[in-house]
CSV table of C-alpha atoms in Angstrom, one decimal:
chain,number,residue,atom,x,y,z
H,1,MET,CA,0.4,0.0,0.2
H,2,ILE,CA,3.0,2.8,0.9
H,3,GLN,CA,4.7,1.9,-2.6
H,4,LYS,CA,0.9,2.1,-4.2
H,5,GLN,CA,0.8,5.9,-2.2
H,6,ASN,CA,3.8,7.0,-3.0
H,7,LEU,CA,3.1,6.4,-6.6
H,8,PHE,CA,-0.1,8.2,-6.7
H,9,SER,CA,2.2,10.8,-5.2
H,10,ARG,CA,4.6,10.7,-7.7
H,11,ILE,CA,1.7,11.0,-10.2
H,12,ALA,CA,-0.7,14.2,-8.7
H,13,GLY,CA,-1.5,16.9,-10.5
H,14,ILE,CA,-0.3,14.6,-14.1
H,15,SER,CA,-3.5,14.7,-15.7
H,16,THR,CA,-2.3,14.0,-18.7
H,17,ILE,CA,-1.1,10.2,-17.5
H,18,VAL,CA,-3.8,7.6,-16.8
H,19,LEU,CA,-3.2,4.8,-14.2
H,20,CYS,CA,-4.4,1.3,-15.3
H,21,ALA,CA,-4.2,-1.8,-13.0
H,22,VAL,CA,-3.6,-4.9,-15.2
H,23,GLY,CA,-3.6,-8.4,-12.9
H,24,GLY,CA,-2.5,-6.7,-9.9
H,25,PHE,CA,0.0,-4.2,-11.0
H,26,PHE,CA,-0.2,-0.7,-11.9
H,27,LEU,CA,0.5,0.7,-15.7
H,28,LEU,CA,1.1,3.9,-16.1
H,29,LYS,CA,-0.3,4.6,-19.9
H,30,GLN,CA,0.3,7.9,-21.7
H,31,PRO,CA,-2.9,8.7,-23.9
H,32,ALA,CA,-1.9,8.9,-27.9
H,33,GLN,CA,-0.6,12.6,-28.8
H,34,SER,CA,-3.1,14.2,-31.0
H,35,ILE,CA,-1.6,15.4,-34.4
H,36,PRO,CA,-1.8,19.2,-34.8
H,37,THR,CA,-4.1,19.7,-37.8
H,38,LYS,CA,-2.5,22.3,-40.6
H,39,PRO,CA,-4.5,25.6,-40.6
H,40,THR,CA,-6.2,25.9,-43.6
H,41,PRO,CA,-4.6,27.6,-46.2
H,42,GLU,CA,-5.7,31.3,-47.1
H,43,GLU,CA,-7.3,32.0,-50.2
H,44,ILE,CA,-5.7,35.4,-51.6
H,45,VAL,CA,-7.8,37.2,-54.8
H,46,GLN,CA,-6.1,39.9,-56.4
H,47,VAL,CA,-8.6,41.6,-58.2
H,48,THR,CA,-7.6,42.2,-62.0
H,49,GLU,CA,-8.5,42.9,-65.1
H,50,VAL,CA,-7.0,39.3,-67.1
H,51,ARG,CA,-5.5,39.8,-70.9
H,52,SER,CA,-4.4,38.0,-73.2
H,53,LEU,CA,-0.6,38.7,-74.5
H,54,PRO,CA,-0.7,40.6,-77.1
H,55,GLY,CA,1.7,39.3,-80.1
H,56,GLN,CA,2.1,35.9,-81.5
H,57,LEU,CA,5.2,33.6,-81.8
H,58,ASP,CA,7.3,34.0,-84.7
H,59,ASN,CA,8.3,31.6,-87.4
H,60,ILE,CA,11.5,30.8,-86.4
H,61,PRO,CA,12.1,26.8,-85.5
H,62,LEU,CA,13.2,25.5,-82.6
H,63,PHE,CA,14.7,21.8,-82.4
H,64,ASN,CA,13.1,20.7,-79.2
H,65,SER,CA,14.9,17.6,-77.7
H,66,ASP,CA,13.1,16.9,-74.3
H,67,SER,CA,11.8,13.3,-74.3
H,68,PRO,CA,12.8,10.9,-72.9
H,69,GLU,CA,13.6,12.6,-70.2
H,70,TRP,CA,15.4,10.5,-67.9
H,71,VAL,CA,17.4,8.6,-70.4
H,72,LYS,CA,18.1,4.6,-69.3
H,73,LYS,CA,18.5,3.1,-72.9
H,74,GLU,CA,20.9,4.7,-75.6
H,75,GLY,CA,19.4,6.0,-78.8
H,76,ILE,CA,17.7,8.5,-81.1
H,77,LEU,CA,16.5,11.2,-79.1
H,78,LEU,CA,15.2,13.5,-81.9
H,79,SER,CA,15.8,13.1,-85.5
H,80,THR,CA,15.1,15.4,-88.5
H,81,PHE,CA,17.1,13.2,-90.7
H,82,PRO,CA,15.1,11.5,-94.0
H,83,PRO,CA,14.5,7.8,-93.2
H,84,GLU,CA,15.6,6.2,-96.5
H,85,GLY,CA,18.4,4.2,-95.6
H,86,LYS,CA,17.8,3.9,-92.0
H,87,LYS,CA,17.3,1.1,-90.1
H,88,VAL,CA,14.1,2.1,-87.8
H,89,PRO,CA,12.9,4.8,-90.4
H,90,ALA,CA,9.9,5.7,-87.8
H,91,ALA,CA,12.6,7.0,-85.5
H,92,HIS,CA,13.3,10.2,-88.4
H,93,LEU,CA,11.2,12.8,-89.1
H,94,ASN,CA,12.4,14.1,-92.4
H,95,PHE,CA,12.3,18.0,-91.6
H,96,PRO,CA,15.1,19.7,-93.4
H,97,LEU,CA,15.8,23.1,-91.7
H,98,GLN,CA,16.7,26.2,-93.3
H,99,GLY,CA,18.5,29.8,-92.4
H,100,GLN,CA,18.0,30.1,-88.6
H,101,PHE,CA,16.7,27.9,-85.6
H,102,ASN,CA,17.2,27.3,-81.9
H,103,LEU,CA,17.9,24.0,-80.7
H,104,PHE,CA,17.5,23.0,-77.5
H,105,ALA,CA,18.1,19.8,-75.3
H,106,HIS,CA,17.3,18.7,-71.7
H,107,HIS,CA,18.0,15.3,-70.7
H,108,PHE,CA,19.3,13.5,-67.4
H,109,SER,CA,21.2,10.0,-67.1
H,110,HIS,CA,19.6,7.8,-64.0
H,111,THR,CA,21.8,5.2,-61.7
H,112,PRO,CA,23.2,2.8,-64.9
H,113,PRO,CA,24.6,-0.5,-64.4
H,114,ASN,CA,28.2,-0.1,-63.7
H,115,LEU,CA,27.8,4.0,-63.9
H,116,PRO,CA,28.7,4.5,-67.3
H,117,THR,CA,28.7,8.1,-68.6
H,118,LEU,CA,26.1,9.1,-70.8
H,119,TYR,CA,27.1,11.3,-73.7
H,120,ILE,CA,24.2,13.6,-75.5
H,121,GLY,CA,25.5,14.2,-79.2
H,122,ALA,CA,23.9,17.0,-81.5
H,123,MET,CA,25.0,16.2,-85.7
H,124,LEU,CA,24.5,18.0,-88.6
H,125,TYR,CA,24.1,17.0,-92.2
H,126,ASN,CA,24.6,19.4,-94.7
H,127,PRO,CA,22.7,17.2,-97.8
H,128,GLY,CA,23.6,19.3,-100.5
H,129,THR,CA,26.6,19.5,-102.8
H,130,GLU,CA,27.6,22.7,-102.1
H,131,PRO,CA,29.6,23.5,-98.2
H,132,ILE,CA,27.2,25.5,-96.0
H,133,THR,CA,28.6,27.7,-93.0
H,134,VAL,CA,26.9,27.0,-89.7
H,135,GLU,CA,27.1,30.1,-87.3
H,136,VAL,CA,27.2,29.0,-83.6
H,137,LEU,CA,25.2,33.0,-82.4
H,138,GLN,CA,25.0,31.9,-78.6
H,139,ALA,CA,25.6,28.5,-76.8
H,140,GLU,CA,25.4,27.3,-73.5
H,141,SER,CA,25.5,23.8,-71.9
H,142,TYR,CA,25.8,23.0,-68.4
H,143,LEU,CA,25.4,19.8,-66.3
H,144,MET,CA,23.5,19.5,-63.2
H,145,GLU,CA,26.1,18.2,-61.1
H,146,PRO,CA,28.6,20.2,-60.1
H,147,ASP,CA,27.3,23.5,-62.5
H,148,PRO,CA,24.0,24.6,-61.5
H,149,PRO,CA,22.6,22.2,-58.8
H,150,PHE,CA,19.0,22.5,-58.1
H,151,LYS,CA,18.7,24.7,-55.0
H,152,GLN,CA,16.3,26.7,-53.4
H,153,LYS,CA,17.2,30.9,-53.8
H,154,PRO,CA,15.2,33.5,-52.1
H,155,GLU,CA,12.1,35.0,-54.1
H,156,GLN,CA,14.3,37.5,-55.6
H,157,SER,CA,18.0,38.0,-56.2
H,158,GLU,CA,20.1,40.7,-58.3
H,159,SER,CA,22.1,38.8,-60.2
H,160,PRO,CA,23.8,41.1,-62.8
H,161,ASN,CA,26.9,39.0,-64.1
H,162,GLY,CA,24.8,35.6,-64.3
H,163,GLU,CA,26.0,34.8,-60.4
H,164,VAL,CA,22.5,33.7,-59.3
H,165,TYR,CA,21.2,30.2,-61.0
H,166,SER,CA,18.7,27.7,-60.1
H,167,GLY,CA,19.1,24.9,-62.5
H,168,PRO,CA,21.3,23.8,-65.7
H,169,GLY,CA,18.6,24.4,-67.9
H,170,ILE,CA,18.0,28.3,-66.1
H,171,ARG,CA,21.6,28.9,-66.1
H,172,ALA,CA,21.9,27.9,-70.0
H,173,VAL,CA,19.2,30.2,-71.0
H,174,ASP,CA,20.3,33.0,-68.6
H,175,ASN,CA,23.6,33.1,-70.3
H,176,VAL,CA,22.1,33.2,-73.9
H,177,LEU,CA,19.5,36.2,-72.9
H,178,ARG,CA,23.0,38.0,-72.0
H,179,GLY,CA,24.5,37.1,-75.6
H,180,MET,CA,27.2,34.4,-74.4
H,181,ARG,CA,28.9,31.3,-75.9
H,182,GLN,CA,30.7,29.2,-74.1
H,183,SER,CA,34.2,29.0,-75.2
H,184,ASP,CA,34.1,24.9,-76.6
H,185,PHE,CA,31.8,25.8,-79.0
H,186,PRO,CA,32.6,26.9,-82.6
H,187,GLU,CA,31.7,30.4,-83.6
H,188,LYS,CA,31.3,28.7,-87.1
H,189,LEU,CA,31.2,25.2,-88.5
H,190,VAL,CA,31.9,24.5,-92.2
H,191,ILE,CA,30.2,21.3,-93.2
H,192,PRO,CA,30.7,20.0,-97.1
H,193,GLY,CA,28.4,18.7,-99.2
H,194,GLY,CA,27.3,15.3,-98.2
H,195,GLU,CA,28.9,15.2,-95.0
H,196,SER,CA,28.1,15.4,-91.3
H,197,ALA,CA,29.3,17.0,-88.2
H,198,MET,CA,29.1,17.0,-84.2
H,199,LEU,CA,27.9,20.5,-83.1
H,200,MET,CA,28.3,18.9,-79.6
H,201,ASN,CA,29.4,15.5,-78.4
H,202,ARG,CA,29.2,16.2,-74.3
H,203,PRO,CA,29.2,14.1,-71.2
H,204,ILE,CA,26.4,13.5,-68.2
H,205,PRO,CA,28.6,11.9,-65.6
H,206,VAL,CA,27.4,10.0,-62.4
H,207,ARG,CA,30.2,8.2,-61.0
H,208,GLY,CA,31.7,9.5,-57.9
H,209,LEU,CA,28.3,11.8,-57.2
H,210,GLU,CA,26.9,11.0,-53.4
H,211,LYS,CA,23.6,10.0,-56.1
H,212,PRO,CA,24.6,8.6,-59.2
H,213,ILE,CA,22.0,11.1,-61.0
H,214,ASN,CA,23.1,14.0,-63.0
H,215,GLY,CA,21.8,15.6,-66.3
H,216,ARG,CA,22.6,18.3,-69.2
H,217,SER,CA,20.4,21.0,-70.4
H,218,THR,CA,21.6,22.8,-73.4
H,219,PHE,CA,20.3,25.8,-75.4
H,220,MET,CA,21.9,27.2,-78.8
H,221,ARG,CA,20.8,30.1,-81.6
H,222,LEU,CA,22.5,28.8,-85.0
H,223,ASN,CA,21.9,30.5,-88.0
H,224,PHE,CA,23.5,28.9,-91.6
H,225,ARG,CA,23.9,30.1,-95.1
H,226,GLY,CA,25.1,28.0,-97.9
H,227,GLY,CA,28.8,28.4,-99.6
H,228,ALA,CA,32.3,28.7,-97.9
H,229,PRO,CA,33.0,31.4,-95.0
H,230,VAL,CA,33.8,33.8,-98.3
H,231,PRO,CA,31.5,32.2,-101.2
H,232,ALA,CA,33.1,33.0,-104.2
H,233,HIS,CA,29.9,32.6,-106.0
H,234,PRO,CA,26.0,32.9,-105.1
H,235,VAL,CA,24.3,29.8,-104.2
H,236,SER,CA,21.2,28.7,-106.2
H,237,ALA,CA,19.0,27.5,-103.9
H,238,PRO,CA,18.4,27.6,-100.2
H,239,ALA,CA,20.7,25.5,-97.8
H,240,LYS,CA,19.6,22.8,-96.3
H,241,VAL,CA,20.3,20.9,-92.9
H,242,TYR,CA,18.9,18.1,-90.7
H,243,ALA,CA,19.6,17.4,-86.9
H,244,ALA,CA,19.5,15.0,-84.9
H,245,THR,CA,20.3,14.7,-81.1
H,246,LEU,CA,21.4,11.1,-79.9
H,247,ALA,CA,22.2,9.3,-76.3
H,248,MET,CA,25.1,6.5,-75.9
H,249,TYR,CA,27.1,5.5,-73.3
H,250,ALA,CA,31.0,6.3,-73.1
H,251,LYS,CA,33.2,3.7,-75.3
H,252,GLN,CA,36.3,2.6,-73.6
H,253,ASN,CA,39.8,3.0,-74.2
H,254,PRO,CA,42.2,-0.2,-73.8
H,255,ASP,CA,43.1,1.1,-70.3
H,256,GLY,CA,39.5,0.7,-69.4
H,257,SER,CA,38.7,4.2,-69.1
H,258,ASP,CA,36.1,6.1,-70.7
H,259,ARG,CA,36.1,7.8,-74.0
H,260,PRO,CA,33.5,9.8,-76.0
H,261,PRO,CA,31.9,8.4,-78.9
H,262,THR,CA,33.5,9.5,-82.1
H,263,LEU,CA,31.6,11.1,-85.3
H,264,GLN,CA,31.5,7.2,-87.2
H,265,GLU,CA,30.2,6.0,-84.1
H,266,TRP,CA,27.3,8.7,-83.8
H,267,GLN,CA,26.8,8.3,-87.5
H,268,GLU,CA,26.4,4.2,-86.6
H,269,LEU,CA,23.6,4.9,-83.9
H,270,LEU,CA,22.1,7.5,-86.2
H,271,ASP,CA,21.3,5.1,-89.0
H,272,ASN,CA,21.3,1.6,-87.3
H,273,GLY,CA,19.7,2.7,-84.2
H,274,GLY,CA,15.7,2.9,-82.6
H,275,LEU,CA,14.7,5.7,-80.6
H,276,ALA,CA,16.6,6.2,-76.7
H,277,GLY,CA,14.3,4.6,-73.9
H,278,PRO,CA,12.5,4.6,-71.9
H,279,ARG,CA,9.6,6.5,-73.4
H,280,ASP,CA,7.3,8.9,-71.6
H,281,LYS,CA,3.6,8.8,-71.5
H,282,THR,CA,1.5,9.0,-74.1
H,283,PRO,CA,0.2,12.3,-74.1
H,284,THR,CA,-4.0,13.3,-74.6
H,285,PRO,CA,-5.3,14.7,-78.0
H,286,PRO,CA,-6.3,18.1,-78.5
H,287,GLY,CA,-10.3,17.3,-77.6
H,288,GLY,CA,-9.3,14.2,-75.6
H,289,ALA,CA,-11.3,13.1,-73.1
H,290,GLY,CA,-9.8,11.9,-69.5
H,291,ASN,CA,-6.7,13.1,-67.5
H,292,LEU,CA,-4.9,16.1,-69.2
H,293,ILE,CA,-1.4,14.1,-70.0
H,294,TYR,CA,0.9,16.7,-71.8
H,295,GLY,CA,3.6,15.0,-72.5
H,296,ARG,CA,7.5,15.6,-73.0
H,297,VAL,CA,8.8,17.8,-76.0
H,298,ALA,CA,10.6,15.8,-79.0
H,299,GLY,CA,10.0,17.4,-81.9
H,300,VAL,CA,10.4,20.9,-84.6
H,301,GLN,CA,8.2,23.7,-82.9
H,302,GLN,CA,7.0,26.4,-84.7
H,303,GLY,CA,8.3,29.4,-83.0
H,304,SER,CA,11.2,30.4,-80.9
H,305,GLY,CA,10.0,34.3,-80.1
H,306,TRP,CA,7.2,36.5,-78.8
H,307,GLN,CA,7.4,40.1,-79.2
H,308,ALA,CA,4.4,42.0,-77.8
H,309,GLN,CA,4.2,45.8,-76.8
H,310,LEU,CA,1.7,46.0,-73.5
H,311,VAL,CA,-0.4,48.9,-74.2
H,312,ASP,CA,-4.9,49.8,-74.4
H,313,ARG,CA,-6.4,48.8,-77.4
H,314,ASP,CA,-6.4,51.8,-79.9
H,315,SER,CA,-3.3,53.6,-78.2
H,316,THR,CA,0.3,53.5,-77.7
H,317,ASP,CA,0.2,53.8,-73.6
H,318,LEU,CA,-1.3,51.3,-71.1
H,319,LYS,CA,-2.7,53.5,-68.6
H,320,ILE,CA,-2.3,51.9,-65.1
H,321,PRO,CA,-5.5,51.1,-63.1
H,322,GLU,CA,-6.8,52.3,-60.1
H,323,MET,CA,-4.9,52.5,-56.7
H,324,GLY,CA,-5.1,49.0,-55.6
H,325,LYS,CA,-5.7,46.9,-58.5
H,326,GLY,CA,-4.0,45.6,-61.5
H,327,ILE,CA,-3.7,44.7,-65.6
H,328,SER,CA,-2.3,41.1,-66.2
H,329,PHE,CA,-0.9,39.8,-69.2
H,330,ALA,CA,-1.0,35.9,-69.4
H,331,ILE,CA,2.3,33.9,-69.9
H,332,ALA,CA,3.0,30.9,-71.5
H,333,THR,CA,-0.5,29.7,-71.2
H,334,LEU,CA,-1.5,26.0,-72.6
H,335,ARG,CA,-4.4,24.0,-72.7
H,336,GLY,CA,-5.9,23.4,-69.0
H,337,GLY,CA,-4.5,26.7,-68.0
H,338,LYS,CA,-5.6,29.2,-70.3
H,339,LEU,CA,-6.4,31.3,-66.7
H,340,GLY,CA,-9.3,32.7,-68.3
H,341,THR,CA,-7.7,34.3,-71.5
H,342,GLU,CA,-9.3,31.3,-74.2
H,343,GLN,CA,-5.7,31.8,-75.8
H,344,VAL,CA,-3.1,29.1,-75.7
H,345,GLN,CA,0.3,30.1,-76.8
H,346,ALA,CA,1.7,26.5,-76.6
H,347,ALA,CA,4.1,26.4,-79.9
H,348,LYS,CA,2.5,24.0,-82.3
H,349,LEU,CA,4.6,21.2,-83.2
H,350,LEU,CA,5.7,20.7,-87.1
H,351,ALA,CA,7.4,17.3,-86.7
H,352,ARG,CA,6.9,14.9,-83.9
H,353,TYR,CA,6.8,11.0,-82.6
H,354,PRO,CA,3.2,9.8,-81.7
H,355,ASP,CA,4.1,9.3,-77.8
H,356,THR,CA,5.5,12.5,-77.4
H,357,ALA,CA,4.1,15.6,-77.0
H,358,CYS,CA,1.2,17.5,-79.1
H,359,GLU,CA,2.3,20.7,-78.6
H,360,ALA,CA,5.2,22.7,-76.5
H,361,ARG,CA,3.3,22.4,-73.7
H,362,GLY,CA,6.1,24.7,-71.6
H,363,ASN,CA,7.2,26.7,-74.3
H,364,TYR,CA,10.8,26.2,-73.0
H,365,GLY,CA,13.6,28.1,-74.7
H,366,VAL,CA,10.9,30.7,-76.4
H,367,TYR,CA,11.9,34.2,-76.5
H,368,TYR,CA,9.6,36.6,-74.5
H,369,ASP,CA,10.3,40.6,-75.4
H,370,LEU,CA,7.8,42.7,-74.0
H,371,ALA,CA,7.2,46.3,-74.0
H,372,LEU,CA,5.0,48.3,-71.8
H,373,GLN,CA,4.7,52.1,-72.0
H,374,ARG,CA,2.4,53.0,-68.5
H,375,TYR,CA,0.9,56.8,-68.6
H,376,ASN,CA,-0.6,57.8,-65.3
H,377,ALA,CA,-3.9,59.3,-66.4
H,378,GLY,CA,-4.6,60.7,-62.8
H,379,ASP,CA,-4.2,63.9,-61.1
H,380,LYS,CA,-1.7,62.8,-58.6
H,381,LEU,CA,1.8,61.2,-58.1
H,382,GLN,CA,1.5,57.2,-58.3
H,383,THR,CA,3.1,54.3,-57.5
H,384,VAL,CA,3.5,51.3,-60.3
H,385,GLY,CA,4.9,47.7,-59.5
H,386,LEU,CA,5.5,45.1,-62.3
H,387,SER,CA,5.8,41.4,-61.1
H,388,LEU,CA,5.6,38.1,-62.4
H,389,ALA,CA,4.1,35.8,-60.4
H,390,LYS,CA,2.3,32.1,-60.8
H,391,PRO,CA,-1.0,32.5,-59.3
H,392,LEU,CA,-3.3,28.8,-59.0
H,393,LYS,CA,-3.9,27.0,-61.9
H,394,GLU,CA,-6.9,27.3,-63.7
H,395,ASP,CA,-8.5,27.4,-67.2
H,396,VAL,CA,-11.5,29.7,-66.3
H,397,LEU,CA,-11.9,31.6,-63.7
H,398,SER,CA,-13.3,31.3,-60.8
H,399,LYS,CA,-13.0,34.6,-58.8
H,400,ASN,CA,-12.5,38.0,-60.0
H,401,GLY,CA,-9.2,37.7,-60.4
H,402,TRP,CA,-6.1,35.1,-60.0
H,403,ARG,CA,-6.1,32.8,-57.1
H,404,PHE,CA,-3.3,32.9,-54.7
H,405,ARG,CA,-2.9,31.2,-51.3
H,406,LYS,CA,-0.7,31.3,-47.7
H,407,PRO,CA,0.8,29.9,-47.4
H,408,SER,CA,1.7,28.6,-50.5
H,409,LEU,CA,2.6,25.4,-52.4
H,410,ASP,CA,6.1,23.9,-51.6
H,411,PHE,CA,7.7,23.2,-55.3
H,412,PRO,CA,8.9,26.2,-57.1
H,413,TYR,CA,7.0,26.6,-60.3
H,414,PHE,CA,9.0,29.4,-61.6
H,415,ARG,CA,13.2,29.7,-61.6
H,416,GLY,CA,14.9,31.6,-63.9
H,417,THR,CA,16.2,35.1,-64.5
H,418,VAL,CA,14.0,38.3,-66.3
H,419,ARG,CA,15.7,41.6,-67.7
H,420,LEU,CA,14.3,44.9,-66.7
H,421,ARG,CA,15.2,47.8,-68.5
H,422,TYR,CA,13.7,51.1,-67.8
H,423,GLN,CA,14.4,54.9,-66.8
H,424,ASP,CA,14.8,55.3,-62.9
H,425,GLY,CA,13.2,58.3,-60.8
H,426,GLY,CA,16.3,60.1,-61.8
H,427,GLY,CA,15.8,59.7,-65.7
H,428,VAL,CA,19.3,56.8,-65.5
H,429,ASN,CA,18.7,54.3,-68.0
H,430,THR,CA,19.1,51.4,-66.1
H,431,THR,CA,19.2,47.2,-66.8
H,432,ARG,CA,18.5,44.7,-64.2
H,433,TYR,CA,18.7,41.0,-64.2
H,434,VAL,CA,16.3,39.8,-61.6
H,435,HIS,CA,16.7,35.6,-60.6
H,436,LEU,CA,13.3,34.4,-59.7
H,437,TRP,CA,12.4,31.8,-57.6
H,438,HIS,CA,8.4,31.0,-57.4
H,439,ARG,CA,6.1,28.9,-55.4
H,440,VAL,CA,2.7,27.9,-56.8
H,441,GLY,CA,0.1,30.3,-55.2
H,442,GLN,CA,2.9,32.5,-54.0
H,443,VAL,CA,2.0,36.4,-53.2
H,444,VAL,CA,5.2,37.7,-54.6
H,445,GLU,CA,6.9,41.5,-54.2
H,446,PRO,CA,7.0,43.8,-57.8
H,447,MET,CA,10.0,43.4,-59.3
H,448,VAL,CA,10.2,47.0,-59.9
H,449,LYS,CA,8.5,49.8,-58.0
H,450,LEU,CA,8.1,53.2,-60.3
H,451,LYS,CA,6.5,56.3,-59.4
H,452,LEU,CA,4.7,58.2,-62.1
H,453,ALA,CA,3.5,62.0,-61.9
H,454,ALA,CA,-0.1,62.9,-63.2
H,455,GLY,CA,0.0,62.9,-66.9
H,456,GLU,CA,3.9,61.4,-66.9
H,457,SER,CA,4.3,58.1,-69.5
H,458,ARG,CA,7.3,55.8,-68.8
H,459,SER,CA,8.6,52.9,-71.1
H,460,ILE,CA,9.7,49.2,-69.2
H,461,LYS,CA,11.0,46.5,-71.3
H,462,VAL,CA,10.7,43.5,-70.1
H,463,ASP,CA,12.1,40.0,-71.4
H,464,PHE,CA,13.3,36.6,-70.9
H,465,ILE,CA,13.7,33.3,-72.1
H,466,TYR,CA,11.1,31.1,-70.6
H,467,PRO,CA,13.2,28.7,-68.8
H,468,PRO,CA,13.4,24.9,-68.2
H,469,ASP,CA,12.3,23.8,-65.1
H,470,ALA,CA,9.5,26.2,-64.9
H,471,THR,CA,5.9,25.0,-65.0
H,472,PRO,CA,3.3,27.2,-67.1
H,473,PRO,CA,1.4,29.8,-66.8
H,474,GLN,CA,2.6,32.8,-65.3
H,475,VAL,CA,1.1,36.1,-65.1
H,476,LEU,CA,2.7,39.4,-65.9
H,477,THR,CA,0.6,42.4,-63.7
H,478,VAL,CA,0.9,45.9,-63.5
H,479,ARG,CA,-0.6,47.2,-60.3
H,480,THR,CA,-0.7,50.6,-58.7
H,481,LEU,CA,-0.4,50.0,-55.2
H,482,GLU,CA,-1.7,51.9,-52.3
């Protein structure tokens, strides 16, 4: 009894402990702890006037090699070569390119057996009899490890020299936006008639990494013309070129070390190989029923740039909205994510494989060049902000504006660099590169705030290459701040 009394005295006043008698013994039983419930997210509706983005995509084709994203079987990633003489004709889209075109390639190597290095090759072929000269205007290619790993960044970061990045594709298009070309890409590539040349032959190493997963993103702006670098006579017909991206594991040197594939080995793969694998999910065709599957792109898309003047109808200005309200333009809209605009900006595919995306659902690599001439029609000084944000995805808006939430969803839906060019309050021409790292539904701060006097009009240019590893759509909003 004394022992029981001491036991009671030790637990006196502790209401969270239950005393139970089992078989003549007293047991202390801790009640199950309740799991704290997460607070219901707060929905925030930003009242805004929703507008479609003026303009349209240009006609510069983009060679878009993004499927399969995770390569586990070597083979052809994307080929515009003619199928004649090829062992797997269906792997070749027979789509010649002319003049200017851009190239985007984004692929990963995932834990291959014995951890060999996967190489990504980009081949060009001149089917004519005269040589052609390919001008490499800008070109950047980066690995995920160790170049620019996917790491969290602040919501906004100034990046005047490209020192802020959060992924290989993001860094590649950021540097191309700045007009850069990596030193190991040639300025020009001369391809004799009837011959092929490697534009790129680069590794994706995984051996020695903490996790044997790595990737490479490449973006190039290319232009080619017929004739030698200094042509002695005019070319009678426009020059054509065929392009292909391929994936091949490293070959072995006699000492067992890895070496890159040769042009002959790449040609052998192109002539006799099939499509790389595994294949991605087959996309939902336009108008198809069921869950909407976009798929990843492997094809030639129509359009590499979108230029627009963001002004009021029948005007050269954009009159700023009332205080606390905004005017928003949708960016990179797509099926299932038109944000109430009835506009799909996703580029059409001129050639594609049947089991890959029906359109360029992310517009990765598309250059958006947008100009705003903001005008204060009021009678007092106003502060105007400009933001790029990712509201909750909707096809038809359920509220009178964009829906955001606090807290935002965890995953970043826009990671990339935006260039801003404007005159500051002192009339000084200013150029800023701002790296954004935005989650979906996140309420963000303006990229820039400018004061407009009554009757004042001031321009600002916003341009960026839509970054890989972003998820569309976004909205560009002009808001008169309170």
